[in-house]
PDB file of N, CA and C in Angstrom:
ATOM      1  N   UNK A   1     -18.673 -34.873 -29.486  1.00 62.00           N
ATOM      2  CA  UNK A   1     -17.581 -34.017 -29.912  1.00 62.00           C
ATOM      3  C   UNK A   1     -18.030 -32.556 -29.987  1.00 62.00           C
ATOM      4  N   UNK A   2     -19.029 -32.599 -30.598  1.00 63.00           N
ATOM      5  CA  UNK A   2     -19.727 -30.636 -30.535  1.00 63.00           C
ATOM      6  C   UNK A   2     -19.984 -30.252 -29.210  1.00 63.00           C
ATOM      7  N   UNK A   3     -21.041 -31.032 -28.491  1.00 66.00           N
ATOM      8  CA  UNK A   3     -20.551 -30.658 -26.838  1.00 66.00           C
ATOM      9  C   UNK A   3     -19.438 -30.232 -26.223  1.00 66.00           C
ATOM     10  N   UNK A   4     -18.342 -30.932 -26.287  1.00 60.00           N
ATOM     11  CA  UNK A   4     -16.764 -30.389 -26.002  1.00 60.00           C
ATOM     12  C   UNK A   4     -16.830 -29.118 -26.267  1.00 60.00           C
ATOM     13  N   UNK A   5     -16.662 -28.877 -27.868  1.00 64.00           N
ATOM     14  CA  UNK A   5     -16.282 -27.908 -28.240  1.00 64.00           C
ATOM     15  C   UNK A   5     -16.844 -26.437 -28.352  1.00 64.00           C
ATOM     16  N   UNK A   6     -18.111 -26.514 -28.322  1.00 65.00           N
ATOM     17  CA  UNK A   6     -19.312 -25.819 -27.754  1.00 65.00           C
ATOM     18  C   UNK A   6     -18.822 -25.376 -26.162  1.00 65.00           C
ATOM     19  N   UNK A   7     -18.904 -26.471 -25.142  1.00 67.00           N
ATOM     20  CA  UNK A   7     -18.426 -26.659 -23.885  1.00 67.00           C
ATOM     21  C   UNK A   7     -17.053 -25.713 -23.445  1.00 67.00           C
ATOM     22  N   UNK A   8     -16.602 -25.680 -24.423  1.00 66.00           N
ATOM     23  CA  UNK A   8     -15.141 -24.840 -24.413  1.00 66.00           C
ATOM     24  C   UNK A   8     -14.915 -22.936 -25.029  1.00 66.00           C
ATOM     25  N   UNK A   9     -16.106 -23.016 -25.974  1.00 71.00           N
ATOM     26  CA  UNK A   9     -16.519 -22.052 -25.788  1.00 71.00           C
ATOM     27  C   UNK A   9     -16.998 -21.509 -25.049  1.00 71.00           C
ATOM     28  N   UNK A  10     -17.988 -21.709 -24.313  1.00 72.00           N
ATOM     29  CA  UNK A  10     -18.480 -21.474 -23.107  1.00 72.00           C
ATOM     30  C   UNK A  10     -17.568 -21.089 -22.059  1.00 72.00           C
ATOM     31  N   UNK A  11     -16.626 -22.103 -21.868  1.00 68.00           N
ATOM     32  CA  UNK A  11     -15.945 -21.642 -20.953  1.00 68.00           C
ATOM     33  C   UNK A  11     -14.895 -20.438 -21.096  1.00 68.00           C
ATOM     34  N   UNK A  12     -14.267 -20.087 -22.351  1.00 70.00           N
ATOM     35  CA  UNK A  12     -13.678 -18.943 -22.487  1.00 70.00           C
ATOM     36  C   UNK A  12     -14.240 -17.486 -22.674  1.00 70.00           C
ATOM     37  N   UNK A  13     -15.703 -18.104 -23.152  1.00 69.00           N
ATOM     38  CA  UNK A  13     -17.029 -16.249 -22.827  1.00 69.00           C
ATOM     39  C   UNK A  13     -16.832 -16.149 -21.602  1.00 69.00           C
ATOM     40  N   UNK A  14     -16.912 -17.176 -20.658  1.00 71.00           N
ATOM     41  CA  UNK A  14     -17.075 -17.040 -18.982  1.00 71.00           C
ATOM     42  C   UNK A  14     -15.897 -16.131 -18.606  1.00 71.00           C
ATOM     43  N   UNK A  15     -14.605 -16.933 -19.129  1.00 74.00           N
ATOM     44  CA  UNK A  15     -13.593 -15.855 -18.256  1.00 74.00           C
ATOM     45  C   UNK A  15     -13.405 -14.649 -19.181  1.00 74.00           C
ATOM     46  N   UNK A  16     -14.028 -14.173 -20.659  1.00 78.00           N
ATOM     47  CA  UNK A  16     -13.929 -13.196 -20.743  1.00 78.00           C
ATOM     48  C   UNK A  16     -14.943 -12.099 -20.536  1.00 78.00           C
ATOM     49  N   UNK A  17     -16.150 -12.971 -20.150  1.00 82.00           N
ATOM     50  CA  UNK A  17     -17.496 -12.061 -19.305  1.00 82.00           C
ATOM     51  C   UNK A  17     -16.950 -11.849 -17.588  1.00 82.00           C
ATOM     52  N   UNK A  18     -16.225 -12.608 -16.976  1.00 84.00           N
ATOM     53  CA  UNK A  18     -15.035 -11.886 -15.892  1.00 84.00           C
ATOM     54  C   UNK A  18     -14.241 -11.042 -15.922  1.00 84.00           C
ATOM     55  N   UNK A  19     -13.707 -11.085 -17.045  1.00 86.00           N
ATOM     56  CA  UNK A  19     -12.582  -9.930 -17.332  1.00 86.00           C
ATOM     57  C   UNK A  19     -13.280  -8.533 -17.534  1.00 86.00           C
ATOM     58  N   UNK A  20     -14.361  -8.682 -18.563  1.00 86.00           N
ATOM     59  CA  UNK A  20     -15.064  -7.125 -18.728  1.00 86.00           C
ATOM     60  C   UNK A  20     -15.860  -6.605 -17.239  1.00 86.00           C
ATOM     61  N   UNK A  21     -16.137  -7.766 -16.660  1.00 87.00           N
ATOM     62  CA  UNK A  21     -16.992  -7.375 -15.620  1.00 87.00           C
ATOM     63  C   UNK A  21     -15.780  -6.655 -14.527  1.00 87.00           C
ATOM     64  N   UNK A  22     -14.815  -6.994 -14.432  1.00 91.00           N
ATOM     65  CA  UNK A  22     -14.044  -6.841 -13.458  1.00 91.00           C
ATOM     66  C   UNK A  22     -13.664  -5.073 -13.691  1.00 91.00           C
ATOM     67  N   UNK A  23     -13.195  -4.896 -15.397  1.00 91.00           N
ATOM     68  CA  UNK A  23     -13.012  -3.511 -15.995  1.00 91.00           C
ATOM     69  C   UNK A  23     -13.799  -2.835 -15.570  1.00 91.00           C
ATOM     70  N   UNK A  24     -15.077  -3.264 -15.853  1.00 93.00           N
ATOM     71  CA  UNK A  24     -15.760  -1.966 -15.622  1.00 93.00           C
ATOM     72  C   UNK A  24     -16.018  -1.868 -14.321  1.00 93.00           C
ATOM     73  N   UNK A  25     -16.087  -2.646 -13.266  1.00 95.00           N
ATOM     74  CA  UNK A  25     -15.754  -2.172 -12.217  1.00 95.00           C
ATOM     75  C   UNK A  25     -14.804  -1.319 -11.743  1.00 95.00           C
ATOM     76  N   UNK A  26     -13.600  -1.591 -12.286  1.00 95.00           N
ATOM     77  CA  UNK A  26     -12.796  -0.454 -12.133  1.00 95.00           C
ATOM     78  C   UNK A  26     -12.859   0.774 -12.077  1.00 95.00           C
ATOM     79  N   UNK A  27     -13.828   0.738 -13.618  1.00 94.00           N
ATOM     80  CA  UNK A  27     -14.281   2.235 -14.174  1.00 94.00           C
ATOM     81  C   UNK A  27     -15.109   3.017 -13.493  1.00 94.00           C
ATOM     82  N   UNK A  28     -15.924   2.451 -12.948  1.00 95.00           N
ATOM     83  CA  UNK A  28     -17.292   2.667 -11.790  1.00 95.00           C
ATOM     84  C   UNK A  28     -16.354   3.777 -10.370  1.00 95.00           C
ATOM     85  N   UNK A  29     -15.690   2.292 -10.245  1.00 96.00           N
ATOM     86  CA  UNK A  29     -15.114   2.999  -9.448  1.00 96.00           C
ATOM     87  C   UNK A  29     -14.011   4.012  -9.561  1.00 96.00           C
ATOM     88  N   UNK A  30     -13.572   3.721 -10.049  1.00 94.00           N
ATOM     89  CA  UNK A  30     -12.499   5.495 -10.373  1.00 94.00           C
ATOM     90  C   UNK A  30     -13.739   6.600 -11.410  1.00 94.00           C
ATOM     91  N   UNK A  31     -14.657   6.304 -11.948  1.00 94.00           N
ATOM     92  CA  UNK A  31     -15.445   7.547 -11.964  1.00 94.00           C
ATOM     93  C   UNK A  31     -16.146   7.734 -10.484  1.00 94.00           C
ATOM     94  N   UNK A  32     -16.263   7.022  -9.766  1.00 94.00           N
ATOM     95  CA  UNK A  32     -17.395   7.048  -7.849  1.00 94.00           C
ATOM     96  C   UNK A  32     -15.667   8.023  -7.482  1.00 94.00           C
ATOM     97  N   UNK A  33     -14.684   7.889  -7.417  1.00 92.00           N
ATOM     98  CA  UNK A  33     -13.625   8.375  -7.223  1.00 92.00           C
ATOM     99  C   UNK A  33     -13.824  10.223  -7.482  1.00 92.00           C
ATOM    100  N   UNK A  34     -13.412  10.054  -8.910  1.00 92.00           N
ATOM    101  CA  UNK A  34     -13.731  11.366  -9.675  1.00 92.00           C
ATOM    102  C   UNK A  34     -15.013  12.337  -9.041  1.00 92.00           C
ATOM    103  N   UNK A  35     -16.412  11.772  -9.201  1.00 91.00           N
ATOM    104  CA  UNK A  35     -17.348  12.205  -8.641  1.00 91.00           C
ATOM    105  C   UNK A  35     -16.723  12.760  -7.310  1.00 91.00           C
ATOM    106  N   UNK A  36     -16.331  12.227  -5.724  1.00 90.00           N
ATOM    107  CA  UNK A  36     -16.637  12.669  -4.951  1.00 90.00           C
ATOM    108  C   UNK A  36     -15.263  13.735  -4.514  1.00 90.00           C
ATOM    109  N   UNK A  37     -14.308  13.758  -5.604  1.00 87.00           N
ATOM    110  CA  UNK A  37     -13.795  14.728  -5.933  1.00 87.00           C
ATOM    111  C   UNK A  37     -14.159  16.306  -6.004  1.00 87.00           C
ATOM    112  N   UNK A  38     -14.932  15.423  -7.049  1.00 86.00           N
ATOM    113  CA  UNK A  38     -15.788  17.107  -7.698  1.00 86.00           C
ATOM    114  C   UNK A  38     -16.436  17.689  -6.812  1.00 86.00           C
ATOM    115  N   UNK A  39     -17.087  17.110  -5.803  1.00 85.00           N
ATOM    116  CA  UNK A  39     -18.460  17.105  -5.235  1.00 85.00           C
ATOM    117  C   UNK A  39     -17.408  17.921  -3.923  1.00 85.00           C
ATOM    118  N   UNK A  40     -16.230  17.537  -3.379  1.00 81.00           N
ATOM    119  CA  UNK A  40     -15.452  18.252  -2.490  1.00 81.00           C
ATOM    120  C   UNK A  40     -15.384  19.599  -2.429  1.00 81.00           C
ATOM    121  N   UNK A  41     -14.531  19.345  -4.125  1.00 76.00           N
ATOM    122  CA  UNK A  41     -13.999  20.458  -4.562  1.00 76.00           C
ATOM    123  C   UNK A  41     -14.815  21.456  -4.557  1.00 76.00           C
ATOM    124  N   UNK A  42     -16.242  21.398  -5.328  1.00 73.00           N
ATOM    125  CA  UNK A  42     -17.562  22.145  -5.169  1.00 73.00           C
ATOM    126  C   UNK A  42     -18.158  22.953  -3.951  1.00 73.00           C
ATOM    127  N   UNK A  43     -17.627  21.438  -3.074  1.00 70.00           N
ATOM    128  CA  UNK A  43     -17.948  22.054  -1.068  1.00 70.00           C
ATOM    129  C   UNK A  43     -16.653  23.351  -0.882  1.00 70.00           C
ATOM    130  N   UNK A  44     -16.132  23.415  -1.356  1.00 67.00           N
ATOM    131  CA  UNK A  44     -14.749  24.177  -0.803  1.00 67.00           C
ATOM    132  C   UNK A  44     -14.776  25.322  -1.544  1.00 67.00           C
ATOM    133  N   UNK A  45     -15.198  25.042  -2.486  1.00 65.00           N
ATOM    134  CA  UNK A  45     -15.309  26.527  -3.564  1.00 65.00           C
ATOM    135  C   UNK A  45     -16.412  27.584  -2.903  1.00 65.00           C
ATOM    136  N   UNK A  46     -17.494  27.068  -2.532  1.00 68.00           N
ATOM    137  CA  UNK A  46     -18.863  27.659  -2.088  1.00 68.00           C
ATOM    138  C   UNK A  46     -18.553  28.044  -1.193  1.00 68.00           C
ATOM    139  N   UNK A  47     -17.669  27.285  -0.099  1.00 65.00           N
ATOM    140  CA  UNK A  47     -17.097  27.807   1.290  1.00 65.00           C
ATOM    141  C   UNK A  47     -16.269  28.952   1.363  1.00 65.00           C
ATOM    142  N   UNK A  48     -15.963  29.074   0.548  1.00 64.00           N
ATOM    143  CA  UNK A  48     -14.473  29.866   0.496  1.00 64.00           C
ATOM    144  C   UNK A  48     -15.404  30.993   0.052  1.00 64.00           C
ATOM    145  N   UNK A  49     -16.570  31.216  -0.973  1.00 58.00           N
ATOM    146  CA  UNK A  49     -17.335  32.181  -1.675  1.00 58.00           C
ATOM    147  C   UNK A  49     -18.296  32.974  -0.690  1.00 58.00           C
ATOM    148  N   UNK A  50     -18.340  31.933   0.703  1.00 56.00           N
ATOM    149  CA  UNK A  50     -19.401  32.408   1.529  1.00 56.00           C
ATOM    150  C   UNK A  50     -18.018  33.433   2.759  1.00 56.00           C
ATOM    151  N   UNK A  51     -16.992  33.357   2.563  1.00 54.00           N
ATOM    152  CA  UNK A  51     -15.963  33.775   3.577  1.00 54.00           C
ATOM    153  C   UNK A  51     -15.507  35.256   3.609  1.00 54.00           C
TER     154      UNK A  51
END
């Protein structure tokens, strides 16, 4: 009976160690987003400074 229920815990850390994992992927990626934004924007500013 503690096996089960133990067993069932387990299985709901799992899908909520999926769920965070999935978030912060998100986050990764819309900051990798943001970053190569900046990093544009930066190219274009300097360009425009050298003109």
């Amino acid at each position: 009976m503690m096996q089960l229920i133990n067993g069932m815990q387990e299985i709901k850390l799992n899908g909520c160690e999926q769920q965070k994992r999935w978030e912060w992927e998100r986050i990764q990626a819309s900051l990798f987003r943001y970053s190569i934004k900046s990093l544009s924007l930066g190219s274009t500013s300097r360009q425009g400074h050298f003109l």
